[in-house]
Amino acid sequence: MSTESYEDALKKLGELLSKKSDLGKVALAKIQKLTAELEELNSNKSSDAVERIKSGFIHFKTHKYLKKPSLYNALAKGQSPKFLVFACSDSRVSPTQILNFKAGEAFVVRNIANMVPPFDKTQHSGVGAALEFPVTALHVENILVIGHSRCGGIKGLMSIEDNAAPSKNVFIDNWVQIGTPAKNMIKQDFKHLSFTDQCSYCEKEAVNVSLRNLLSYPFVKERVMKNKLAIRGAHYDFVKGTFDLWELDLKAKSNPAFSFS
Amino acid sequence: MALTLCGRARRLVSATSIYNHGCLQRLQQTGSDRFQLGEAKAIRLLPRRTNMVQELGSREEFMQENIDTETSYDFLDEMRQRFLKFKRQKYLPQIEKFQALAIAQSPKVMVIGCADSRVCPSYVLGFQPGEAFTIRNVANLITPIQNGPTETNSALEFAVTTLQVENIIVMGHSNCGGIAALMNHQNHLEQPSSLVERWVMNGKAAKLRTQEVSSHLSFDEQCRNCEKESIKDSVMNLITYPWIRDRVKRGEVKIHGCYYNLSDCSLEKWRLSSDKNSNEFYVSNREIWS
């Protein structure tokens, strides 16, 4: 009984009713009742979500907005954040919560695996806009790209087989391919490690790919050259409760990889 | 592990290396905090940009280096303080919840919000870690399927087909810079000159509708109208994705629109419903919270 699908059950019902048409009236009443019950069950799911955001919003208004009227009045007129943050869409890694950003402090872009594609006039204009606006109009001083542990997007990237048939996740695969340089490096240098460990390394190397891609945007590069803008990478590990922070060593050729001392 | 990190990252913050007695003591005091700032090391990590900064002469270069060091140090310290506050106030007190989340996420909600610094969806709507899969782009725009792959629809695909979220919320807001750029753009026939304009032109239909009915209003008032029209368009563009449309028709996914007004801290909210007979979609259950 439990392995039967509802389509099979409906089919059986239909066959029964076609043989015993006098059951039609009884069936009608029962079906209408069942439909109403299922509709109510369904609407509860949505109303739970609506109640959730309503209470969340009222909490925000009471405990944050109304407590600082001058701040929020000023923010209503304009913003001048110092930070531009790229973070993953993952529900566990809101940068506002992890780094305690107040309203108005950080312009935050969130996408799968916190990727920044290279500068390209035709594609990915969404990320281009999300870079151009805060850098050229809002004059942010810091760009931070934050990766994280157990990233589904990075796992997806690492799972893409070369020369395999396209998967059904067309949009996801198309997007995470931005991190292919990271994947190639990890597959080559760490092929002795388990898939899970490779993914962990890839989470960090993909941030480096994004940092390098940032410099392909002329308006970013120009400001970095003039010391008006700093770009840094980070990795939030919610398994261990740690936060790593680093920057690209652009003198890589002459210096060793790490300047520990 | 830090030492084997690939290639060309210069690590500002060490996870486990201890440099001097001062740092070691701090490690002992703070227990398991791994986020360590080694002062000696930070100062020694002299300006990473010296190879790019022009040679200004020895004195200026020295001054520049010191300024950069200060900025670098302040930033690190600030990030450290921020993260440790989160760790002490939220992460450690709810460690079991975070450990469960570390295994898997199963958010019921996906939010598409604007990247604007004033309208973080978790801040304004109170989502806790694990509750809402969040996409943020300029002007919370969703492009229709016929426009091809974007970062937004890849995140939609993941949230709907893999995570199987039950609610999708498109959250717009007042005083949106992206919408203002859209309304400001003068000539639709010319190729937009900037990346921002190219992106916000995805909201062109909302702009045209706004101008049709409210061209007599001030620019600001027109922008307010366009912000709301754009949310509606984004919601309707969600339905162009068959795997969203099918789930909405089956009642597995509910779509909501929200408009957060920064001036009076109100939230206007409505739902997308579908007419069973005509296959049409329409707005319902409109309410305003303030």
XYZ file of C-alpha atoms in Angstrom:
551
model
C 0.000 0.000 0.000
C 2.723 2.430 0.920
C 4.687 1.789 -2.257
C 1.702 2.618 -4.456
C 1.848 6.055 -6.063
C -1.094 8.396 -5.924
C -1.446 8.109 -9.688
C -1.972 4.368 -9.333
C -4.472 4.937 -6.547
C -6.391 7.446 -8.671
C -6.385 5.037 -11.572
C -7.845 2.273 -9.390
C -10.504 4.656 -8.115
C -11.385 5.659 -11.653
C -11.718 2.026 -12.713
C -13.926 1.235 -9.719
C -16.222 4.192 -10.364
C -16.577 3.365 -14.025
C -17.758 -0.112 -13.036
C -19.956 1.011 -10.142
C -21.389 4.341 -11.192
C -23.823 4.403 -8.257
C -20.850 5.033 -5.985
C -20.306 8.356 -7.768
C -22.189 10.521 -5.279
C -20.383 9.065 -2.258
C -17.056 9.364 -4.031
C -17.726 12.996 -4.905
C -18.350 13.976 -1.284
C -15.231 12.151 -0.082
C -13.019 13.602 -2.821
C -14.195 17.144 -2.104
C -13.439 16.672 1.591
C -9.982 15.263 0.856
C -9.178 18.112 -1.526
C -10.192 20.700 1.076
C -8.049 18.999 3.732
C -5.025 18.892 1.445
C -5.475 22.545 0.500
C -5.499 23.549 4.132
C -2.409 21.479 4.838
C -0.698 23.139 1.928
C -1.625 26.655 2.911
C -0.220 26.066 6.379
C 3.226 25.645 4.898
C 3.001 29.043 3.274
C 1.376 30.725 6.223
C 4.187 29.387 8.426
C 6.675 31.175 6.204
C 4.583 34.343 6.152
C 4.258 34.302 9.944
C 7.988 33.747 10.187
C 8.920 36.779 8.121
C 6.253 38.896 9.771
C 7.607 38.197 13.245
C 11.170 38.641 11.943
C 10.307 41.999 10.442
C 8.507 43.239 13.531
C 11.464 42.152 15.669
C 13.797 44.098 13.372
C 11.620 47.178 13.528
C 11.244 47.072 17.307
C 14.766 46.151 18.290
C 16.831 47.782 15.595
C 15.006 50.367 13.485
C 13.158 52.205 16.243
C 16.195 52.103 18.547
C 18.341 54.154 16.161
C 16.097 56.615 14.344
C 18.846 58.995 13.264
C 20.893 56.185 11.702
C 17.957 54.785 9.791
C 16.727 58.206 8.716
C 20.145 58.882 7.256
C 20.221 55.449 5.603
C 16.840 56.090 4.001
C 18.466 58.886 2.031
C 21.632 57.093 0.955
C 24.285 54.499 1.708
C 28.054 54.674 1.990
C 29.270 51.193 2.818
C 32.999 50.585 3.259
C 32.769 46.923 2.336
C 31.762 44.953 -0.713
C 31.310 41.299 0.158
C 30.861 38.298 -2.096
C 29.388 35.396 -0.192
C 27.658 32.144 -1.017
C 23.871 31.884 -1.176
C 24.100 29.008 1.319
C 21.570 29.528 4.121
C 24.247 28.952 6.739
C 26.666 31.700 5.743
C 25.078 35.124 5.878
C 28.045 37.517 6.074
C 25.870 40.012 7.925
C 25.569 37.556 10.774
C 29.079 36.117 10.727
C 30.808 39.472 10.560
C 28.117 41.426 12.375
C 27.580 44.019 9.668
C 25.130 46.722 10.646
C 22.719 48.259 8.172
C 24.648 50.389 5.733
C 28.068 48.837 6.288
C 28.391 46.226 3.575
C 27.143 45.899 0.023
C 26.625 42.167 -0.221
C 26.425 40.028 -3.330
C 25.398 36.426 -2.859
C 25.537 33.718 -5.478
C 26.376 30.043 -5.721
C 29.911 29.399 -4.412
C 30.615 33.122 -4.046
C 32.132 33.382 -7.510
C 33.370 36.414 -9.379
C 33.600 35.711 -13.125
C 36.246 37.409 -15.235
C 35.405 40.728 -16.857
C 33.251 40.050 -19.857
C 31.129 42.581 -21.622
C 28.399 40.235 -22.729
C 27.915 37.551 -20.136
C 27.571 37.738 -16.372
C 26.548 41.379 -16.480
C 24.764 40.793 -13.171
C 28.033 40.392 -11.280
C 29.636 43.151 -13.329
C 26.907 45.537 -12.221
C 27.246 44.328 -8.641
C 30.950 45.248 -8.822
C 30.721 48.439 -10.813
C 28.084 50.102 -8.658
C 29.727 49.795 -5.224
C 33.253 50.413 -6.552
C 32.619 53.388 -8.828
C 29.499 54.967 -7.310
C 29.688 54.070 -3.622
C 33.501 54.043 -3.376
C 33.827 51.012 -1.146
C 37.330 50.541 0.252
C 37.417 46.793 0.774
C 36.310 43.825 -1.273
C 36.043 40.551 0.585
C 35.296 37.223 -1.096
C 34.192 34.678 1.502
C 34.170 30.955 0.794
C 32.873 28.375 3.236
C 32.989 24.776 4.304
C 30.693 22.139 2.818
C 29.929 24.292 -0.189
C 27.443 22.561 -2.498
C 28.501 24.676 -5.455
C 32.170 23.697 -5.114
C 31.169 20.091 -4.661
C 29.141 20.381 -7.860
C 32.147 21.872 -9.659
C 34.427 19.085 -8.469
C 31.824 16.505 -9.510
C 31.669 17.639 -13.119
C 33.412 14.962 -15.141
C 35.472 16.027 -18.108
C 33.898 15.004 -21.396
C 30.776 13.795 -19.647
C 27.313 14.369 -21.033
C 25.735 17.595 -19.758
C 23.855 17.046 -16.512
C 20.319 18.150 -15.919
C 21.570 21.062 -13.830
C 22.359 23.185 -16.831
C 22.388 26.572 -15.127
C 24.318 25.427 -12.059
C 27.033 23.702 -14.089
C 27.335 26.676 -16.391
C 27.875 28.975 -13.435
C 30.278 26.922 -11.304
C 32.567 26.360 -14.314
C 34.000 29.767 -13.456
C 35.948 27.938 -10.762
C 37.480 25.424 -13.223
C 41.052 26.761 -12.810
C 40.783 25.979 -9.107
C 39.391 22.522 -9.772
C 42.152 21.697 -12.237
C 44.835 22.752 -9.815
C 43.358 20.742 -6.948
C 42.840 17.641 -9.088
C 46.451 17.838 -10.137
C 48.218 18.780 -6.920
C 46.041 16.905 -4.455
C 44.977 13.838 -6.350
C 46.080 11.654 -3.470
C 43.453 13.156 -1.173
C 39.853 12.070 -0.709
C 37.120 13.818 -2.677
C 35.908 15.573 0.470
C 39.371 16.915 1.261
C 39.832 17.995 -2.339
C 36.566 19.945 -2.080
C 37.824 21.666 1.070
C 40.947 22.846 -0.711
C 38.956 23.840 -3.737
C 36.707 26.056 -1.601
C 39.755 28.166 -0.788
C 41.441 28.048 -4.179
C 38.172 29.087 -5.851
C 38.250 32.223 -3.700
C 41.726 32.896 -5.127
C 40.362 32.471 -8.644
C 37.674 35.043 -7.829
C 40.253 37.422 -6.381
C 42.316 37.195 -9.567
C 39.159 37.679 -11.642
C 38.408 40.837 -9.671
C 41.592 42.359 -11.027
C 40.387 41.758 -14.581
C 37.824 44.540 -14.064
C 39.546 47.776 -15.112
C 37.788 49.929 -12.523
C 38.845 47.506 -9.759
C 42.437 47.204 -10.940
C 42.800 50.956 -11.250
C 41.723 51.565 -7.675
C 43.813 48.717 -6.284
C 46.848 50.192 -8.044
C 46.144 53.533 -6.392
C 45.743 51.936 -2.968
C 42.125 53.068 -2.780
C 40.734 49.565 -2.756
C 41.898 46.387 -1.026
C 40.819 42.909 -2.081
C 40.986 39.956 0.259
C 39.813 36.384 0.500
C 38.310 34.547 3.438
C 36.993 31.126 4.364
C 34.362 30.490 7.031
C 34.424 26.982 8.400
C 31.208 26.356 10.309
C 32.247 22.820 11.113
C 35.218 23.985 13.154
C 34.022 27.507 13.957
C 36.951 29.266 12.331
C 37.502 32.150 9.966
C 40.593 32.449 7.781
C 41.526 35.675 6.064
C 44.174 36.330 3.428
C 45.206 38.432 0.477
C 46.769 37.649 -2.850
C 50.500 37.866 -2.987
C 50.973 39.634 -6.271
C 54.722 39.287 -6.077
C 54.286 35.540 -6.300
C 57.142 34.997 -8.683
C 59.788 36.470 -6.449
C 58.473 35.538 -3.031
C 57.733 32.247 -1.394
C 54.056 31.298 -1.166
C 53.629 32.117 2.503
C 55.306 34.786 4.543
C 55.081 33.112 7.867
C 57.863 33.920 10.220
C 47.159 22.683 6.518
C 47.938 26.359 6.027
C 51.344 25.569 4.647
C 49.990 23.311 1.982
C 47.371 25.763 0.804
C 47.876 26.196 -2.859
C 49.814 28.800 -4.593
C 49.786 32.376 -4.225
C 47.917 33.462 -1.147
C 49.744 35.302 1.537
C 48.084 34.401 4.757
C 47.307 37.320 7.012
C 45.980 35.320 9.842
C 47.458 32.119 11.035
C 45.307 29.337 12.269
C 47.734 27.506 14.424
C 51.172 29.082 14.268
C 52.174 30.985 17.330
C 54.874 33.578 16.990
C 55.645 34.966 20.353
C 54.715 34.696 23.951
C 52.004 37.325 23.708
C 50.106 35.378 21.107
C 50.439 32.104 22.949
C 48.946 33.610 26.056
C 46.020 34.913 24.105
C 45.401 31.471 22.697
C 45.233 30.052 26.176
C 42.890 32.741 27.414
C 40.479 32.470 24.565
C 40.448 28.714 24.558
C 39.398 27.241 21.317
C 39.331 30.466 19.308
C 41.349 29.713 16.261
C 41.147 33.153 14.812
C 44.472 34.526 15.873
C 46.037 37.797 15.041
C 49.772 37.743 15.356
C 50.765 41.350 15.747
C 54.391 40.737 14.949
C 53.477 39.006 11.773
C 50.961 41.599 10.651
C 53.507 44.327 10.894
C 56.036 42.244 9.107
C 53.614 41.670 6.285
C 54.540 44.931 4.720
C 52.392 46.485 2.054
C 51.388 43.896 -0.413
C 51.008 46.518 -3.054
C 54.516 47.941 -3.014
C 55.209 46.346 -6.341
C 52.335 48.289 -7.800
C 52.692 51.577 -6.027
C 54.990 53.826 -7.946
C 58.345 54.568 -6.451
C 57.737 57.883 -4.784
C 61.132 58.292 -3.223
C 62.449 56.710 -0.095
C 60.741 58.933 2.475
C 57.297 58.818 0.847
C 57.595 55.118 0.350
C 58.347 54.648 4.014
C 55.345 56.800 4.954
C 53.163 54.900 2.501
C 54.304 51.621 3.961
C 53.442 52.726 7.452
C 50.033 53.983 6.417
C 49.346 50.739 4.614
C 50.471 48.765 7.609
C 48.091 50.651 9.843
C 45.223 50.138 7.457
C 46.072 46.468 7.104
C 46.279 46.055 10.855
C 43.023 47.892 11.526
C 41.175 45.803 8.986
C 42.445 42.541 10.413
C 41.628 43.557 13.924
C 38.188 44.686 12.918
C 37.415 41.423 11.133
C 38.742 39.476 14.077
C 36.553 41.375 16.549
C 33.507 40.944 14.362
C 33.977 37.212 13.879
C 34.753 36.531 17.523
C 31.645 38.420 18.584
C 29.562 36.198 16.294
C 31.336 33.141 17.596
C 30.829 34.044 21.250
C 27.273 35.341 21.013
C 25.734 33.080 18.402
C 27.892 30.128 17.310
C 29.078 28.707 20.631
C 25.773 29.141 22.500
C 24.008 27.241 19.708
C 26.764 24.789 18.893
C 24.447 21.798 18.484
C 22.356 23.642 15.951
C 25.483 24.611 13.994
C 26.772 21.056 14.145
C 23.485 19.811 12.709
C 23.628 22.499 10.017
C 27.183 21.482 9.212
C 25.860 18.135 8.057
C 23.232 19.563 5.757
C 21.119 22.611 5.116
C 17.402 22.342 4.503
C 16.065 25.854 4.237
C 12.349 26.231 3.578
C 12.724 29.658 2.057
C 14.677 31.210 -0.780
C 15.009 34.984 -0.867
C 16.074 37.087 -3.815
C 17.075 40.469 -2.443
C 19.057 43.510 -3.443
C 22.775 43.748 -2.694
C 22.140 47.191 -1.144
C 23.895 47.509 2.234
C 20.707 48.601 3.979
C 18.460 45.692 3.055
C 20.045 42.429 4.068
C 17.145 39.936 4.062
C 18.390 38.099 7.155
C 18.726 41.408 8.978
C 15.346 42.823 7.996
C 13.305 39.615 7.979
C 15.113 37.956 10.869
C 16.294 34.751 9.187
C 18.630 32.654 11.294
C 21.423 30.428 9.911
C 19.902 27.572 7.967
C 16.543 29.207 7.294
C 16.885 31.052 4.014
C 18.884 30.396 0.863
C 19.717 33.913 -0.257
C 20.512 35.440 -3.627
C 21.509 39.085 -3.715
C 22.095 41.081 -6.868
C 21.645 44.669 -8.019
C 17.951 45.617 -7.845
C 16.829 42.048 -7.001
C 16.206 41.272 -10.656
C 15.274 37.891 -12.020
C 15.659 37.466 -15.755
C 13.354 35.139 -17.706
C 14.580 31.753 -18.911
C 14.864 32.928 -22.513
C 17.707 35.288 -21.548
C 19.961 32.350 -20.861
C 22.097 31.338 -17.889
C 22.944 33.870 -15.194
C 24.220 33.600 -11.661
C 20.672 34.208 -10.430
C 18.966 31.405 -12.289
C 21.731 28.971 -11.387
C 20.992 29.685 -7.733
C 17.252 29.325 -8.449
C 17.890 25.937 -9.996
C 19.861 24.747 -6.993
C 17.387 26.014 -4.413
C 14.277 24.692 -6.145
C 15.429 21.372 -7.606
C 18.100 20.292 -5.093
C 17.204 21.957 -1.801
C 13.503 21.927 -2.641
C 12.606 25.141 -0.900
C 8.890 25.685 -0.330
C 8.721 29.463 -0.504
C 10.365 31.969 -2.810
C 10.413 35.604 -1.721
C 11.415 38.425 -4.041
C 12.289 41.387 -1.840
C 12.662 44.859 -3.292
C 13.086 48.152 -1.490
C 12.755 51.913 -1.712
C 15.616 54.193 -2.762
C 17.117 51.464 -4.910
C 20.167 52.728 -6.798
C 19.735 50.135 -9.506
C 16.151 51.194 -10.243
C 17.211 54.845 -10.160
C 19.860 54.023 -12.783
C 17.178 52.288 -14.850
C 14.838 55.266 -14.633
C 17.695 57.643 -15.427
C 18.810 55.848 -18.555
C 17.727 58.094 -21.338
C 17.698 56.269 -24.612
C 16.614 52.649 -24.865
C 17.943 52.223 -28.372
C 21.527 53.047 -27.530
C 23.781 50.348 -26.188
C 24.041 50.885 -22.421
C 27.457 52.218 -21.598
C 28.028 50.715 -18.202
C 27.681 47.260 -16.687
C 25.093 48.625 -14.278
C 22.932 49.982 -17.073
C 23.251 46.771 -19.076
C 22.021 44.785 -16.101
C 19.206 47.049 -14.941
C 17.828 47.245 -18.475
C 16.376 43.838 -17.623
C 13.790 45.927 -15.765
C 12.863 47.906 -18.885
C 9.250 46.653 -18.985
C 8.654 47.868 -15.436
C 10.079 51.268 -16.369
C 7.831 51.620 -19.408
C 4.712 50.718 -17.425
C 5.702 53.169 -14.700
C 6.229 55.996 -17.159
C 2.899 55.303 -18.821
C 0.908 55.901 -15.674
C 3.043 58.131 -13.488
C 5.067 60.454 -15.697
C 3.343 63.398 -13.993
C 4.864 62.435 -10.637
C 8.280 63.488 -9.352
C 11.299 61.391 -10.314
C 11.509 59.960 -6.808
C 7.850 58.952 -6.810
C 8.273 57.345 -10.224
C 11.219 55.382 -8.877
C 9.066 54.139 -5.981
C 6.484 52.893 -8.473
C 9.109 51.310 -10.694
C 10.633 49.492 -7.728
C 7.274 47.803 -7.092
C 6.594 47.083 -10.751
C 10.019 45.517 -11.046
C 9.282 43.138 -8.161
C 6.146 42.015 -9.981
C 8.120 41.419 -13.184
C 10.763 39.443 -11.330
C 8.041 37.304 -9.780
C 6.466 36.670 -13.180
C 9.870 35.832 -14.628
C 10.183 33.095 -11.998
C 7.245 31.364 -13.667
C 9.073 31.211 -16.998
C 11.199 28.429 -15.500
C 9.237 25.204 -16.021
C 10.619 23.541 -12.912
C 9.324 26.475 -10.854
C 6.036 26.794 -12.688
C 5.260 23.085 -12.297
C 5.963 23.166 -8.594
C 3.824 26.264 -8.117
C 0.944 24.609 -9.970
C 1.274 21.543 -7.777
C 1.279 23.720 -4.677
C 4.788 22.638 -3.689
C 6.238 26.126 -3.966
C 4.676 29.437 -2.963
C 5.917 32.714 -4.392
C 5.788 35.976 -2.449
C 6.705 39.540 -3.275
C 7.871 42.046 -0.646
C 8.578 45.753 -0.773
C 10.571 47.203 2.120
C 10.179 50.952 2.479
C 13.237 52.418 4.216
C 11.592 55.764 4.929
C 8.849 54.484 7.198
C 10.044 50.926 7.896
C 7.006 49.264 6.410
C 6.796 46.008 4.514
C 4.217 45.527 1.779
C 3.753 41.892 1.007
C 1.671 39.853 -1.413
C 1.459 36.345 -2.787
C 1.337 34.950 -6.286
C -1.665 32.731 -6.821
C -2.672 30.722 -9.807
C -6.137 30.385 -11.210
C -6.894 26.695 -11.556
C -9.227 27.183 -14.487
C -7.416 29.675 -16.639
C -3.766 28.862 -15.823
C -3.271 32.543 -15.124
C -1.263 33.927 -12.241
C -2.348 36.853 -10.144
C -1.487 38.757 -7.016
C -3.381 37.971 -3.830
C -3.298 38.346 -0.049
C -1.820 41.797 -0.124
C -0.946 43.196 3.303
C 1.180 45.937 4.779
C 3.105 45.573 8.018
C 4.291 48.696 9.694
